């Protein structure tokens, strides 16, 4: 009995001893683990201290507020002082189908339309007619080019309707009025609601050449423009789903004008409102410069597009509807008697007559609240029949 009791006590003692050894091993392992963590924690502070010492320009004692102040040199290149500040939020891309579009619009030209009213209605438009959506990043930067002379009344209506439409389309854009032979200079005049048109010559109007000038002058102001919309000042879209953007092919927007019974007058019509990317415009060498007077230049442009292997893209006829402001034909804008001959010779003339050969003189650039006015002298038609 005593021998059995002694064996049991021996086994209990061995078990207790094993438990003690196990407890000791666990304690040792935990001790070294905690020690390693403390060692890594303090080593980060010891490594950070010398790095700060290498850049005395970052010290609060260095005088960097005055441009001419000099900081003590340590013999090492000094890193610029960077102060933390608010970072601009990263905006999402603008949607392909903007959610705020209205669709069919009621367009009328009977109510008085002072520019002050248009300006009040578009508080987000910056000086020069520039606008950028505040809530998204557009894929393109659009320059809207308007050939202009003696159309102040039309311009007021155009701005009244177009700024809200372009804003709802979530476009980053600028408006450029290319004014042939005139100076906006009298701040007391009621013309254009504060700027009068002082005429220095009444030469024949040249729509396509003015559009070439607008392309070049817009790029001088902002080299990021990659889409160009060329619009007559008397045409307003009746549906804001007719998006003023550029695509893979040149775009014809004004395909159903009320003047023509809301249908294309002929298959090759490319007049009124059109759009080309920068690359497409340069590919056709811009627009012709030798169409003085009314008519022909849009057919020449159509030929240029076809001859370079591109095709015209158009919106649905129910969306591409436009209202035209009724008016008489302008003085010095009579039909061009040479237009039919020139249209037949586009293939021969397009390489030497275009954006690379345009000649003009800028008389004045005026940044108005709703548009940029660029007054130019583009010369006068030659007294002899030009080539082509």
Short mmCIF file of C-alpha atoms in Angstrom, two decimals:
data_model
loop_
_atom_site.label_atom_id
_atom_site.label_comp_id
_atom_site.label_asym_id
_atom_site.label_seq_id
_atom_site.Cartn_x
_atom_site.Cartn_y
_atom_site.Cartn_z
CA UNK A 1 0.00 0.00 0.00
CA UNK A 2 2.79 2.41 0.93
CA UNK A 3 4.65 1.45 -2.28
CA UNK A 4 1.58 2.28 -4.39
CA UNK A 5 1.13 5.62 -2.65
CA UNK A 6 4.82 6.48 -3.22
CA UNK A 7 4.55 5.77 -6.98
CA UNK A 8 1.52 8.00 -7.29
CA UNK A 9 3.26 10.90 -5.50
CA UNK A 10 6.30 10.47 -7.79
CA UNK A 11 4.14 10.77 -10.91
CA UNK A 12 2.37 13.84 -9.52
CA UNK A 13 5.71 15.50 -8.80
CA UNK A 14 6.97 14.83 -12.33
CA UNK A 15 3.77 16.28 -13.79
CA UNK A 16 4.09 19.42 -11.69
CA UNK A 17 7.75 19.74 -12.74
CA UNK A 18 6.81 19.44 -16.42
CA UNK A 19 4.12 22.12 -15.99
CA UNK A 20 6.67 24.41 -14.39
CA UNK A 21 9.11 23.90 -17.25
CA UNK A 22 6.36 24.58 -19.77
CA UNK A 23 5.34 27.76 -17.94
CA UNK A 24 8.99 28.89 -17.87
CA UNK A 25 9.41 28.33 -21.61
CA UNK A 26 6.24 30.31 -22.41
CA UNK A 27 7.39 33.16 -20.21
CA UNK A 28 10.79 33.27 -21.94
CA UNK A 29 9.20 33.33 -25.41
CA UNK A 30 6.82 36.15 -24.47
CA UNK A 31 9.64 38.15 -22.93
CA UNK A 32 11.80 38.06 -26.07
CA UNK A 33 8.80 38.88 -28.29
CA UNK A 34 7.92 42.02 -26.27
CA UNK A 35 11.58 43.03 -26.20
CA UNK A 36 11.83 42.81 -30.00
CA UNK A 37 8.74 44.99 -30.45
CA UNK A 38 10.12 47.70 -28.13
CA UNK A 39 13.46 47.58 -29.93
CA UNK A 40 11.80 48.15 -33.35
CA UNK A 41 9.64 50.96 -31.95
CA UNK A 42 12.59 52.96 -30.58
CA UNK A 43 14.76 52.26 -33.65
CA UNK A 44 12.24 54.18 -35.84
CA UNK A 45 12.71 57.32 -33.73
CA UNK A 46 16.48 57.03 -33.80
CA UNK A 47 16.42 56.73 -37.63
CA UNK A 48 14.07 59.70 -38.06
CA UNK A 49 16.17 62.13 -36.05
CA UNK A 50 19.20 62.38 -38.44
CA UNK A 51 16.92 62.70 -41.48
CA UNK A 52 15.38 65.86 -40.04
CA UNK A 53 18.79 67.23 -39.30
CA UNK A 54 19.76 67.01 -43.01
CA UNK A 55 17.12 69.59 -44.00
CA UNK A 56 17.59 72.80 -42.04
CA UNK A 57 15.26 74.58 -44.50
CA UNK A 58 12.38 72.70 -42.91
CA UNK A 59 13.18 74.10 -39.48
CA UNK A 60 10.85 76.73 -38.10
CA UNK A 61 13.84 78.99 -37.38
CA UNK A 62 14.71 79.40 -41.09
CA UNK A 63 13.47 82.68 -42.63
CA UNK A 64 11.71 81.63 -45.87
CA UNK A 65 8.98 84.23 -45.86
CA UNK A 66 10.99 87.00 -47.56
CA UNK A 67 12.12 86.41 -51.16
CA UNK A 68 15.59 87.91 -50.56
CA UNK A 69 16.28 86.23 -47.20
CA UNK A 70 19.10 83.68 -47.04
CA UNK A 71 19.14 80.67 -44.79
CA UNK A 72 22.30 79.33 -43.11
CA UNK A 73 23.96 76.73 -45.30
CA UNK A 74 25.08 73.35 -44.02
CA UNK A 75 27.06 72.49 -47.14
CA UNK A 76 24.36 70.05 -48.26
CA UNK A 77 21.64 70.70 -50.86
CA UNK A 78 18.58 72.02 -49.09
CA UNK A 79 15.14 70.60 -49.78
CA UNK A 80 12.38 73.12 -50.42
CA UNK A 81 10.09 73.86 -47.52
CA UNK A 82 6.69 72.27 -48.13
CA UNK A 83 3.79 73.41 -46.02
CA UNK A 84 0.76 71.17 -45.81
CA UNK A 85 -2.31 72.74 -47.40
CA UNK A 86 -5.73 71.82 -48.68
CA UNK A 87 -5.65 69.49 -51.67
CA UNK A 88 -8.09 69.87 -54.54
CA UNK A 89 -10.67 67.09 -54.57
CA UNK A 90 -10.42 64.56 -57.37
CA UNK A 91 -13.61 64.89 -59.36
CA UNK A 92 -15.17 61.96 -61.23
CA UNK A 93 -15.41 62.04 -65.04
CA UNK A 94 -18.45 63.83 -66.41
CA UNK A 95 -21.12 61.34 -67.55
CA UNK A 96 -21.63 60.64 -71.24
CA UNK A 97 -25.35 61.35 -70.76
CA UNK A 98 -25.61 64.36 -68.42
CA UNK A 99 -28.48 63.86 -65.93
CA UNK A 100 -29.69 67.48 -65.95
CA UNK A 101 -30.70 67.72 -69.61
CA UNK A 102 -34.20 69.01 -70.36
CA UNK A 103 -34.74 67.72 -73.89
CA UNK A 104 -37.02 69.71 -76.24
CA UNK A 105 -36.80 73.48 -75.59
CA UNK A 106 -39.10 76.40 -76.29
CA UNK A 107 -37.06 78.94 -78.26
CA UNK A 108 -38.45 82.40 -79.00
CA UNK A 109 -36.86 85.68 -80.05
CA UNK A 110 -39.53 88.26 -79.14
CA UNK A 111 -38.74 89.16 -75.52
CA UNK A 112 -36.13 91.86 -74.86
CA UNK A 113 -32.79 90.32 -73.97
CA UNK A 114 -30.26 92.68 -72.31
CA UNK A 115 -26.83 91.21 -71.60
CA UNK A 116 -27.16 92.12 -67.92
CA UNK A 117 -30.00 89.64 -67.62
CA UNK A 118 -27.99 86.90 -69.35
CA UNK A 119 -25.08 87.58 -67.01
CA UNK A 120 -27.32 87.30 -63.92
CA UNK A 121 -28.69 84.00 -65.20
CA UNK A 122 -25.18 82.50 -65.57
CA UNK A 123 -23.21 83.33 -62.39
CA UNK A 124 -20.83 80.41 -62.91
CA UNK A 125 -19.55 81.70 -66.27
CA UNK A 126 -16.17 83.41 -65.91
CA UNK A 127 -14.75 86.42 -67.71
CA UNK A 128 -14.32 85.73 -71.40
CA UNK A 129 -17.21 83.25 -71.48
CA UNK A 130 -15.26 80.42 -69.84
CA UNK A 131 -16.94 77.68 -67.82
CA UNK A 132 -15.87 74.47 -66.08
CA UNK A 133 -18.30 72.08 -64.34
CA UNK A 134 -17.80 72.18 -60.56
CA UNK A 135 -18.79 68.55 -59.93
CA UNK A 136 -17.02 66.50 -62.63
CA UNK A 137 -14.07 66.45 -65.04
CA UNK A 138 -15.01 66.77 -68.75
CA UNK A 139 -13.25 64.60 -71.30
CA UNK A 140 -12.80 67.53 -73.73
CA UNK A 141 -12.13 71.26 -73.69
CA UNK A 142 -14.43 72.96 -76.19
CA UNK A 143 -13.93 76.27 -78.02
CA UNK A 144 -17.13 77.66 -79.55
CA UNK A 145 -16.25 79.96 -82.48
CA UNK A 146 -18.76 82.51 -83.87
CA UNK A 147 -18.06 84.51 -87.07
CA UNK A 148 -19.53 87.94 -86.43
CA UNK A 149 -20.37 91.37 -87.79
CA UNK A 150 -23.32 93.68 -86.96
CA UNK A 151 -25.30 91.00 -85.12
CA UNK A 152 -25.45 92.35 -81.54
CA UNK A 153 -29.19 91.63 -81.32
CA UNK A 154 -28.66 88.00 -82.38
CA UNK A 155 -25.70 87.56 -80.06
CA UNK A 156 -27.78 88.45 -76.99
CA UNK A 157 -30.32 85.71 -77.76
CA UNK A 158 -27.59 83.22 -78.63
CA UNK A 159 -25.82 83.79 -75.30
CA UNK A 160 -29.12 83.68 -73.40
CA UNK A 161 -29.93 80.19 -74.67
CA UNK A 162 -26.49 78.67 -75.24
CA UNK A 163 -24.78 79.26 -71.89
CA UNK A 164 -27.42 77.28 -69.93
CA UNK A 165 -27.44 74.55 -72.58
CA UNK A 166 -23.65 74.15 -72.56
CA UNK A 167 -23.57 74.18 -68.75
CA UNK A 168 -26.22 71.47 -68.54
CA UNK A 169 -24.17 69.42 -71.00
CA UNK A 170 -21.32 69.48 -68.45
CA UNK A 171 -18.84 71.02 -70.90
CA UNK A 172 -15.61 72.84 -70.16
CA UNK A 173 -15.85 75.57 -72.78
CA UNK A 174 -15.05 79.08 -73.94
CA UNK A 175 -17.02 81.38 -76.27
CA UNK A 176 -15.10 83.33 -78.96
CA UNK A 177 -16.78 85.99 -81.11
CA UNK A 178 -14.55 86.72 -84.12
CA UNK A 179 -15.57 90.20 -85.18
CA UNK A 180 -14.61 91.29 -88.71
CA UNK A 181 -13.34 94.88 -88.89
CA UNK A 182 -14.75 96.53 -85.80
CA UNK A 183 -13.62 97.78 -82.39
CA UNK A 184 -15.56 97.34 -79.14
CA UNK A 185 -14.33 100.40 -77.25
CA UNK A 186 -17.00 102.84 -76.00
CA UNK A 187 -18.07 101.80 -72.45
CA UNK A 188 -20.99 104.25 -72.47
CA UNK A 189 -22.71 102.85 -75.54
CA UNK A 190 -25.82 100.71 -75.32
CA UNK A 191 -24.67 98.48 -78.20
CA UNK A 192 -23.83 95.02 -76.83
CA UNK A 193 -24.96 96.50 -73.50
CA UNK A 194 -21.86 98.51 -72.80
CA UNK A 195 -19.59 98.17 -75.81
CA UNK A 196 -20.11 99.91 -79.13
CA UNK A 197 -19.10 98.73 -82.56
CA UNK A 198 -16.90 101.31 -84.25
CA UNK A 199 -16.51 100.33 -87.89
CA UNK A 200 -13.17 100.93 -89.62
CA UNK A 201 -14.16 99.43 -92.95
CA UNK A 202 -16.97 97.63 -94.73
CA UNK A 203 -15.31 94.91 -96.74
CA UNK A 204 -16.92 91.72 -97.97
CA UNK A 205 -17.69 89.20 -95.23
CA UNK A 206 -15.65 85.98 -95.13
CA UNK A 207 -17.15 83.41 -92.77
CA UNK A 208 -14.66 80.56 -93.26
CA UNK A 209 -11.61 82.79 -92.85
CA UNK A 210 -13.01 84.15 -89.60
CA UNK A 211 -13.43 80.56 -88.37
CA UNK A 212 -9.77 79.86 -89.18
CA UNK A 213 -8.81 82.94 -87.17
CA UNK A 214 -10.97 81.76 -84.28
CA UNK A 215 -9.26 78.37 -84.25
CA UNK A 216 -5.79 79.93 -84.03
CA UNK A 217 -6.68 82.65 -81.52
CA UNK A 218 -8.50 80.26 -79.19
CA UNK A 219 -5.44 77.99 -79.08
CA UNK A 220 -3.25 80.99 -78.27
CA UNK A 221 -5.39 81.62 -75.20
CA UNK A 222 -5.71 77.98 -74.15
CA UNK A 223 -3.60 75.28 -75.81
CA UNK A 224 -5.71 72.52 -74.20
CA UNK A 225 -8.64 73.08 -76.57
CA UNK A 226 -9.19 69.80 -78.40
CA UNK A 227 -12.73 70.29 -79.74
CA UNK A 228 -13.96 73.21 -81.87
CA UNK A 229 -17.61 74.05 -82.49
CA UNK A 230 -18.21 76.51 -85.35
CA UNK A 231 -21.60 78.18 -84.99
CA UNK A 232 -23.52 80.90 -86.80
CA UNK A 233 -24.87 83.49 -84.35
CA UNK A 234 -28.45 83.22 -85.61
CA UNK A 235 -28.91 79.48 -84.90
CA UNK A 236 -30.09 78.10 -81.55
CA UNK A 237 -30.67 74.37 -80.88
CA UNK A 238 -34.17 73.31 -79.86
CA UNK A 239 -32.99 70.29 -77.86
CA UNK A 240 -30.15 70.25 -75.30
CA UNK A 241 -29.54 66.54 -75.97
CA UNK A 242 -27.73 67.72 -79.12
CA UNK A 243 -24.39 67.51 -77.31
CA UNK A 244 -21.70 69.98 -78.42
CA UNK A 245 -18.84 67.48 -78.38
CA UNK A 246 -16.36 66.09 -80.88
CA UNK A 247 -16.21 62.44 -81.88
CA UNK A 248 -14.32 60.07 -84.12
CA UNK A 249 -15.73 61.82 -87.21
CA UNK A 250 -16.54 65.48 -87.96
CA UNK A 251 -19.97 66.39 -86.57
CA UNK A 252 -22.79 68.32 -88.22
CA UNK A 253 -25.21 69.55 -85.55
CA UNK A 254 -27.69 71.81 -87.40
CA UNK A 255 -29.34 69.16 -89.56
CA UNK A 256 -32.98 70.29 -89.20
CA UNK A 257 -33.38 74.09 -89.34
CA UNK A 258 -36.86 75.60 -89.32
CA UNK A 259 -35.93 77.69 -92.39
CA UNK A 260 -35.57 74.44 -94.38
CA UNK A 261 -38.67 72.75 -92.97
CA UNK A 262 -36.66 70.88 -90.31
CA UNK A 263 -34.82 68.72 -92.82
CA UNK A 264 -31.50 68.73 -94.67
CA UNK A 265 -31.68 70.95 -97.76
CA UNK A 266 -29.35 68.48 -99.55
CA UNK A 267 -27.24 65.47 -98.60
CA UNK A 268 -23.89 67.30 -98.59
CA UNK A 269 -25.07 70.22 -96.46
CA UNK A 270 -22.55 71.03 -93.70
CA UNK A 271 -23.54 74.59 -92.79
CA UNK A 272 -24.84 76.37 -89.71
CA UNK A 273 -23.23 74.54 -86.79
CA UNK A 274 -20.45 71.96 -87.08
CA UNK A 275 -17.72 70.48 -84.91
CA UNK A 276 -14.25 69.08 -85.51
CA UNK A 277 -11.54 67.91 -83.18
CA UNK A 278 -8.21 69.66 -83.39
CA UNK A 279 -6.71 66.69 -85.23
CA UNK A 280 -9.59 66.56 -87.73
CA UNK A 281 -9.38 70.31 -88.39
CA UNK A 282 -5.65 70.13 -89.11
CA UNK A 283 -6.12 67.03 -91.25
CA UNK A 284 -8.29 69.00 -93.72
CA UNK A 285 -5.96 72.04 -93.51
CA UNK A 286 -8.69 74.03 -91.81
CA UNK A 287 -11.26 75.96 -93.82
CA UNK A 288 -10.83 77.80 -97.15
CA UNK A 289 -9.87 81.48 -97.02
CA UNK A 290 -11.04 82.55 -100.50
CA UNK A 291 -14.83 82.37 -100.17
CA UNK A 292 -15.70 86.07 -99.98
CA UNK A 293 -19.41 86.77 -99.64
CA UNK A 294 -22.28 84.39 -99.01
CA UNK A 295 -22.25 80.69 -99.82
CA UNK A 296 -19.96 77.87 -100.88
CA UNK A 297 -17.54 77.56 -97.97
CA UNK A 298 -19.56 74.87 -96.15
CA UNK A 299 -19.68 72.75 -99.33
CA UNK A 300 -15.91 73.16 -99.70
CA UNK A 301 -15.49 71.99 -96.11
CA UNK A 302 -17.69 68.98 -96.84
CA UNK A 303 -15.46 68.15 -99.82
CA UNK A 304 -12.32 68.44 -97.67
CA UNK A 305 -13.72 66.00 -95.15
CA UNK A 306 -14.67 63.50 -97.86
CA UNK A 307 -11.33 63.84 -99.68
CA UNK A 308 -9.40 63.01 -96.50
CA UNK A 309 -11.35 59.79 -95.96
CA UNK A 310 -13.59 60.98 -93.12
CA UNK A 311 -17.37 60.87 -92.90
CA UNK A 312 -19.95 63.26 -91.49
CA UNK A 313 -21.64 62.25 -88.25
CA UNK A 314 -25.08 63.67 -87.41
CA UNK A 315 -27.56 63.47 -84.51
CA UNK A 316 -31.06 62.06 -84.80
CA UNK A 317 -33.22 64.44 -86.83
CA UNK A 318 -35.61 64.80 -83.89
CA UNK A 319 -32.73 66.10 -81.73
CA UNK A 320 -30.84 68.14 -84.34
CA UNK A 321 -33.60 70.76 -84.73
CA UNK A 322 -32.70 74.50 -84.78
CA UNK A 323 -34.48 77.84 -84.74
CA UNK A 324 -33.03 80.58 -86.94
CA UNK A 325 -33.44 84.26 -86.07
CA UNK A 326 -35.09 85.88 -89.08
CA UNK A 327 -33.11 88.66 -90.71
CA UNK A 328 -32.29 90.24 -94.03
CA UNK A 329 -29.02 89.43 -95.75
CA UNK A 330 -26.20 91.63 -94.49
CA UNK A 331 -24.72 94.37 -96.58
CA UNK A 332 -21.40 93.31 -98.16
CA UNK A 333 -22.38 89.65 -97.84
CA UNK A 334 -23.87 89.16 -101.28
CA UNK A 335 -23.77 85.70 -102.91
CA UNK A 336 -20.32 84.76 -104.13
CA UNK A 337 -20.53 84.35 -107.94
CA UNK A 338 -17.38 82.19 -107.98
CA UNK A 339 -18.57 79.71 -105.35
CA UNK A 340 -19.66 76.93 -107.74
CA UNK A 341 -16.34 76.98 -109.62
CA UNK A 342 -14.39 76.92 -106.37
CA UNK A 343 -16.38 74.01 -104.96
CA UNK A 344 -15.46 71.92 -108.01
CA UNK A 345 -11.75 72.61 -107.44
CA UNK A 346 -11.49 71.76 -103.73
CA UNK A 347 -9.13 68.86 -104.44
CA UNK A 348 -6.69 71.22 -106.19
CA UNK A 349 -6.84 74.06 -103.66
CA UNK A 350 -7.24 72.51 -100.21
CA UNK A 351 -3.54 71.84 -99.64
CA UNK A 352 -2.49 75.44 -100.32
CA UNK A 353 -5.57 77.31 -99.09
CA UNK A 354 -6.41 76.80 -95.44
CA UNK A 355 -5.18 77.17 -91.90
CA UNK A 356 -1.56 77.23 -93.06
CA UNK A 357 -2.08 80.18 -95.39
CA UNK A 358 -4.49 82.40 -93.42
CA UNK A 359 -3.31 86.02 -93.02
CA UNK A 360 -4.93 88.51 -90.66
CA UNK A 361 -4.27 91.20 -88.08
CA UNK A 362 -5.72 91.21 -84.57
CA UNK A 363 -7.00 94.70 -83.77
CA UNK A 364 -8.27 94.08 -80.26
CA UNK A 365 -9.01 91.29 -77.79
CA UNK A 366 -11.71 92.11 -75.27
CA UNK A 367 -12.74 89.73 -72.46
CA UNK A 368 -16.42 90.31 -71.79
CA UNK A 369 -18.41 88.69 -68.96
CA UNK A 370 -20.07 86.20 -71.35
CA UNK A 371 -17.68 85.89 -74.29
CA UNK A 372 -14.28 86.84 -75.67
CA UNK A 373 -14.43 89.36 -78.50
CA UNK A 374 -11.55 89.21 -80.98
CA UNK A 375 -11.69 92.02 -83.54
CA UNK A 376 -9.66 91.30 -86.66
CA UNK A 377 -8.77 92.70 -90.04
CA UNK A 378 -8.81 89.81 -92.54
CA UNK A 379 -8.20 91.95 -95.61
CA UNK A 380 -10.42 92.22 -98.66
CA UNK A 381 -11.16 90.07 -101.69
CA UNK A 382 -8.70 90.32 -104.58
CA UNK A 383 -9.69 92.39 -107.60
CA UNK A 384 -8.80 89.51 -109.93
CA UNK A 385 -10.15 85.94 -109.89
CA UNK A 386 -7.92 84.00 -107.43
CA UNK A 387 -6.60 80.53 -108.17
CA UNK A 388 -9.20 77.82 -108.05
#
